[in-house]
Amino acid sequence: MEFGGTYPSHLQSARVSLIPDHVCRSADYYGSHITDGMICAGDKFGGWKRDACTGDSGGPLMCITNLHGYKTIWQLVGIVSWGYGCAHSQKPGVYSSVGFYLDWIIEQIYARSDVLYYFWDDLQRCHRKDVDYAIATADDN
């Protein structure tokens, strides 16, 4: 979808690059609006044509990771939060960092479930600094 366009009728996805924190916090990008709990991702190397957009909030930013050296899985690293329009140069999508809030998320799940214990090691394996790219997907709702 382009800014001001119509919503698609099916799930969309786009390959986007993670933008380093120091770049996203620079004056040319978002400056001090970016906090430690945020991740910037966009189509920096493809002409800024792909991005999260209006209606995508709450959608996932996923990474592919290798689990225990033998199984490739998708892991949630961010949640679509905000941005300046859609696919504007030097204004990538901004995502809430799951890694930054992981301790709080774990506390909330643990307080309500006894299942977490079995998945703790797996939850700690995906760290956004190790990700070369991510897949941003968003439902059109």
PDB file of C-alpha atoms in Angstrom:
ATOM      1  CA  MET A   1       0.000   0.000   0.000  1.00  0.00           C
ATOM      2  CA  GLU A   2       1.225   3.489  -0.707  1.00  0.00           C
ATOM      3  CA  PHE A   3       0.471   6.446   1.520  1.00  0.00           C
ATOM      4  CA  GLY A   4      -3.105   7.516   0.866  1.00  0.00           C
ATOM      5  CA  GLY A   5      -3.872   4.322  -1.068  1.00  0.00           C
ATOM      6  CA  THR A   6      -6.517   1.711  -0.362  1.00  0.00           C
ATOM      7  CA  TYR A   7      -6.033  -1.135   2.096  1.00  0.00           C
ATOM      8  CA  PRO A   8      -5.156  -4.539   0.605  1.00  0.00           C
ATOM      9  CA  SER A   9      -7.575  -7.415   1.106  1.00  0.00           C
ATOM     10  CA  HIS A  10      -4.895  -9.924   2.156  1.00  0.00           C
ATOM     11  CA  LEU A  11      -1.883 -10.109   4.471  1.00  0.00           C
ATOM     12  CA  GLN A  12       1.134  -8.172   3.204  1.00  0.00           C
ATOM     13  CA  SER A  13       4.820  -8.678   3.981  1.00  0.00           C
ATOM     14  CA  ALA A  14       8.018  -6.837   3.102  1.00  0.00           C
ATOM     15  CA  ARG A  15      11.714  -7.456   3.605  1.00  0.00           C
ATOM     16  CA  VAL A  16      13.195  -4.513   5.480  1.00  0.00           C
ATOM     17  CA  SER A  17      16.612  -3.718   6.929  1.00  0.00           C
ATOM     18  CA  LEU A  18      17.227  -2.877  10.559  1.00  0.00           C
ATOM     19  CA  ILE A  19      18.550   0.657  10.879  1.00  0.00           C
ATOM     20  CA  PRO A  20      21.333   0.992  13.497  1.00  0.00           C
ATOM     21  CA  ASP A  21      20.311   2.927  16.611  1.00  0.00           C
ATOM     22  CA  HIS A  22      22.925   5.657  16.094  1.00  0.00           C
ATOM     23  CA  VAL A  23      21.629   6.274  12.561  1.00  0.00           C
ATOM     24  CA  CYS A  24      17.965   6.333  13.546  1.00  0.00           C
ATOM     25  CA  ARG A  25      18.778   8.716  16.425  1.00  0.00           C
ATOM     26  CA  SER A  26      20.644  11.120  14.141  1.00  0.00           C
ATOM     27  CA  ALA A  27      19.144  14.511  13.266  1.00  0.00           C
ATOM     28  CA  ASP A  28      18.543  13.348   9.664  1.00  0.00           C
ATOM     29  CA  TYR A  29      16.234  10.593  10.920  1.00  0.00           C
ATOM     30  CA  TYR A  30      14.225  10.842  14.170  1.00  0.00           C
ATOM     31  CA  GLY A  31      16.740  12.341  16.582  1.00  0.00           C
ATOM     32  CA  SER A  32      15.859  12.103  20.269  1.00  0.00           C
ATOM     33  CA  HIS A  33      12.396  10.665  19.546  1.00  0.00           C
ATOM     34  CA  ILE A  34      13.982   7.198  19.405  1.00  0.00           C
ATOM     35  CA  THR A  35      14.377   5.556  22.820  1.00  0.00           C
ATOM     36  CA  ASP A  36      16.151   2.383  23.941  1.00  0.00           C
ATOM     37  CA  GLY A  37      12.899   0.429  23.631  1.00  0.00           C
ATOM     38  CA  MET A  38      12.541   1.164  19.908  1.00  0.00           C
ATOM     39  CA  ILE A  39      13.851  -0.438  16.712  1.00  0.00           C
ATOM     40  CA  CYS A  40      13.917   1.304  13.334  1.00  0.00           C
ATOM     41  CA  ALA A  41      13.511  -0.767  10.181  1.00  0.00           C
ATOM     42  CA  GLY A  42      12.910   0.186   6.585  1.00  0.00           C
ATOM     43  CA  ASP A  43      13.947  -0.188   2.973  1.00  0.00           C
ATOM     44  CA  LYS A  44      17.114   1.945   3.203  1.00  0.00           C
ATOM     45  CA  PHE A  45      18.924   0.121   0.413  1.00  0.00           C
ATOM     46  CA  GLY A  46      15.925  -0.269  -1.885  1.00  0.00           C
ATOM     47  CA  GLY A  47      15.008   3.377  -2.280  1.00  0.00           C
ATOM     48  CA  TRP A  48      12.701   3.551   0.762  1.00  0.00           C
ATOM     49  CA  LYS A  49       9.859   1.811  -1.080  1.00  0.00           C
ATOM     50  CA  ARG A  50       8.898  -0.653   1.684  1.00  0.00           C
ATOM     51  CA  ASP A  51       7.713   0.209   5.177  1.00  0.00           C
ATOM     52  CA  ALA A  52       5.057  -0.357   7.799  1.00  0.00           C
ATOM     53  CA  CYS A  53       2.182   2.052   7.211  1.00  0.00           C
ATOM     54  CA  THR A  54      -1.155   3.293   8.514  1.00  0.00           C
ATOM     55  CA  GLY A  55      -3.190   0.391   9.867  1.00  0.00           C
ATOM     56  CA  ASP A  56      -0.129  -1.809  10.480  1.00  0.00           C
ATOM     57  CA  SER A  57       0.268  -0.934  14.184  1.00  0.00           C
ATOM     58  CA  GLY A  58       0.577  -4.040  16.325  1.00  0.00           C
ATOM     59  CA  GLY A  59       1.917  -6.110  13.432  1.00  0.00           C
ATOM     60  CA  PRO A  60       5.104  -8.190  13.839  1.00  0.00           C
ATOM     61  CA  LEU A  61       8.725  -7.521  12.883  1.00  0.00           C
ATOM     62  CA  MET A  62      10.208 -11.008  12.541  1.00  0.00           C
ATOM     63  CA  CYS A  63      13.699 -12.438  12.165  1.00  0.00           C
ATOM     64  CA  ILE A  64      14.885 -15.828  11.012  1.00  0.00           C
ATOM     65  CA  THR A  65      17.166 -17.508  13.521  1.00  0.00           C
ATOM     66  CA  ASN A  66      18.883 -20.854  13.816  1.00  0.00           C
ATOM     67  CA  LEU A  67      17.712 -22.739  16.903  1.00  0.00           C
ATOM     68  CA  HIS A  68      20.233 -25.072  18.527  1.00  0.00           C
ATOM     69  CA  GLY A  69      22.192 -25.181  15.259  1.00  0.00           C
ATOM     70  CA  TYR A  70      19.711 -27.371  13.425  1.00  0.00           C
ATOM     71  CA  LYS A  71      16.290 -25.767  13.103  1.00  0.00           C
ATOM     72  CA  THR A  72      15.460 -22.442  11.471  1.00  0.00           C
ATOM     73  CA  ILE A  73      12.549 -20.594  13.049  1.00  0.00           C
ATOM     74  CA  TRP A  74      10.881 -17.182  12.870  1.00  0.00           C
ATOM     75  CA  GLN A  75      11.061 -15.074  16.015  1.00  0.00           C
ATOM     76  CA  LEU A  76       9.281 -11.874  16.966  1.00  0.00           C
ATOM     77  CA  VAL A  77      11.754  -9.010  17.504  1.00  0.00           C
ATOM     78  CA  GLY A  78       9.500  -5.969  17.229  1.00  0.00           C
ATOM     79  CA  ILE A  79       5.938  -4.726  17.056  1.00  0.00           C
ATOM     80  CA  VAL A  80       4.879  -1.991  14.611  1.00  0.00           C
ATOM     81  CA  SER A  81       4.490   1.196  16.631  1.00  0.00           C
ATOM     82  CA  TRP A  82       4.754   4.425  14.614  1.00  0.00           C
ATOM     83  CA  GLY A  83       6.498   6.281  11.814  1.00  0.00           C
ATOM     84  CA  TYR A  84       6.413   9.423   9.714  1.00  0.00           C
ATOM     85  CA  GLY A  85       3.975   8.631   6.930  1.00  0.00           C
ATOM     86  CA  CYS A  86       4.837   5.579   4.859  1.00  0.00           C
ATOM     87  CA  ALA A  87       8.137   4.795   3.138  1.00  0.00           C
ATOM     88  CA  HIS A  88       9.595   8.306   3.378  1.00  0.00           C
ATOM     89  CA  SER A  89      13.331   8.704   2.885  1.00  0.00           C
ATOM     90  CA  GLN A  90      15.187   8.589   6.213  1.00  0.00           C
ATOM     91  CA  LYS A  91      11.929   8.040   8.113  1.00  0.00           C
ATOM     92  CA  PRO A  92      11.770   4.254   8.615  1.00  0.00           C
ATOM     93  CA  GLY A  93       9.086   2.420  10.540  1.00  0.00           C
ATOM     94  CA  VAL A  94       9.519   2.409  14.302  1.00  0.00           C
ATOM     95  CA  TYR A  95       8.875  -0.779  16.257  1.00  0.00           C
ATOM     96  CA  SER A  96       8.663  -1.584  19.967  1.00  0.00           C
ATOM     97  CA  SER A  97      11.620  -3.824  20.786  1.00  0.00           C
ATOM     98  CA  VAL A  98      10.559  -7.203  22.148  1.00  0.00           C
ATOM     99  CA  GLY A  99      14.129  -7.769  23.393  1.00  0.00           C
ATOM    100  CA  PHE A 100      14.080  -4.546  25.406  1.00  0.00           C
ATOM    101  CA  TYR A 101      10.775  -5.444  27.055  1.00  0.00           C
ATOM    102  CA  LEU A 102      11.443  -9.193  27.274  1.00  0.00           C
ATOM    103  CA  ASP A 103      11.912  -9.284  31.055  1.00  0.00           C
ATOM    104  CA  TRP A 104       8.563  -7.546  31.553  1.00  0.00           C
ATOM    105  CA  ILE A 105       6.881  -9.806  28.980  1.00  0.00           C
ATOM    106  CA  ILE A 106       8.303 -12.887  30.713  1.00  0.00           C
ATOM    107  CA  GLU A 107       7.074 -11.643  34.101  1.00  0.00           C
ATOM    108  CA  GLN A 108       3.570 -11.181  32.721  1.00  0.00           C
ATOM    109  CA  ILE A 109       3.486 -14.612  31.085  1.00  0.00           C
ATOM    110  CA  TYR A 110       5.110 -16.339  34.043  1.00  0.00           C
ATOM    111  CA  ALA A 111       2.579 -14.832  36.438  1.00  0.00           C
ATOM    112  CA  ARG A 112      -0.194 -16.414  34.395  1.00  0.00           C
ATOM    113  CA  SER A 113       1.303 -19.699  33.177  1.00  0.00           C
ATOM    114  CA  ASP A 114       3.573 -22.587  34.148  1.00  0.00           C
ATOM    115  CA  VAL A 115       4.573 -23.276  30.516  1.00  0.00           C
ATOM    116  CA  LEU A 116       7.259 -20.585  30.204  1.00  0.00           C
ATOM    117  CA  TYR A 117       9.930 -22.617  31.989  1.00  0.00           C
ATOM    118  CA  TYR A 118      10.217 -24.974  29.022  1.00  0.00           C
ATOM    119  CA  PHE A 119      10.866 -22.188  26.495  1.00  0.00           C
ATOM    120  CA  TRP A 120      13.161 -19.827  28.434  1.00  0.00           C
ATOM    121  CA  ASP A 121      16.392 -20.760  26.594  1.00  0.00           C
ATOM    122  CA  ASP A 122      14.722 -20.366  23.209  1.00  0.00           C
ATOM    123  CA  LEU A 123      13.329 -16.932  24.108  1.00  0.00           C
ATOM    124  CA  GLN A 124      16.807 -15.649  24.915  1.00  0.00           C
ATOM    125  CA  ARG A 125      18.400 -16.722  21.604  1.00  0.00           C
ATOM    126  CA  CYS A 126      17.026 -14.070  19.248  1.00  0.00           C
ATOM    127  CA  HIS A 127      18.661 -10.708  19.881  1.00  0.00           C
ATOM    128  CA  ARG A 128      18.099  -7.932  17.380  1.00  0.00           C
ATOM    129  CA  LYS A 129      21.787  -6.904  17.215  1.00  0.00           C
ATOM    130  CA  ASP A 130      22.522 -10.248  15.519  1.00  0.00           C
ATOM    131  CA  VAL A 131      19.880  -9.854  12.829  1.00  0.00           C
ATOM    132  CA  ASP A 132      20.898  -8.757   9.338  1.00  0.00           C
ATOM    133  CA  TYR A 133      17.358  -8.236   8.191  1.00  0.00           C
ATOM    134  CA  ALA A 134      13.858  -8.787   9.315  1.00  0.00           C
ATOM    135  CA  ILE A 135      10.510  -9.374   7.772  1.00  0.00           C
ATOM    136  CA  ALA A 136       7.803  -6.876   8.588  1.00  0.00           C
ATOM    137  CA  THR A 137       4.303  -8.185   8.149  1.00  0.00           C
ATOM    138  CA  ALA A 138       1.073  -6.465   8.806  1.00  0.00           C
ATOM    139  CA  ASP A 139      -2.555  -7.432   8.634  1.00  0.00           C
ATOM    140  CA  ASP A 140      -4.791  -5.034   6.764  1.00  0.00           C
ATOM    141  CA  ASN A 141      -7.243  -4.688   9.660  1.00  0.00           C
TER     142      ASN A 141
END
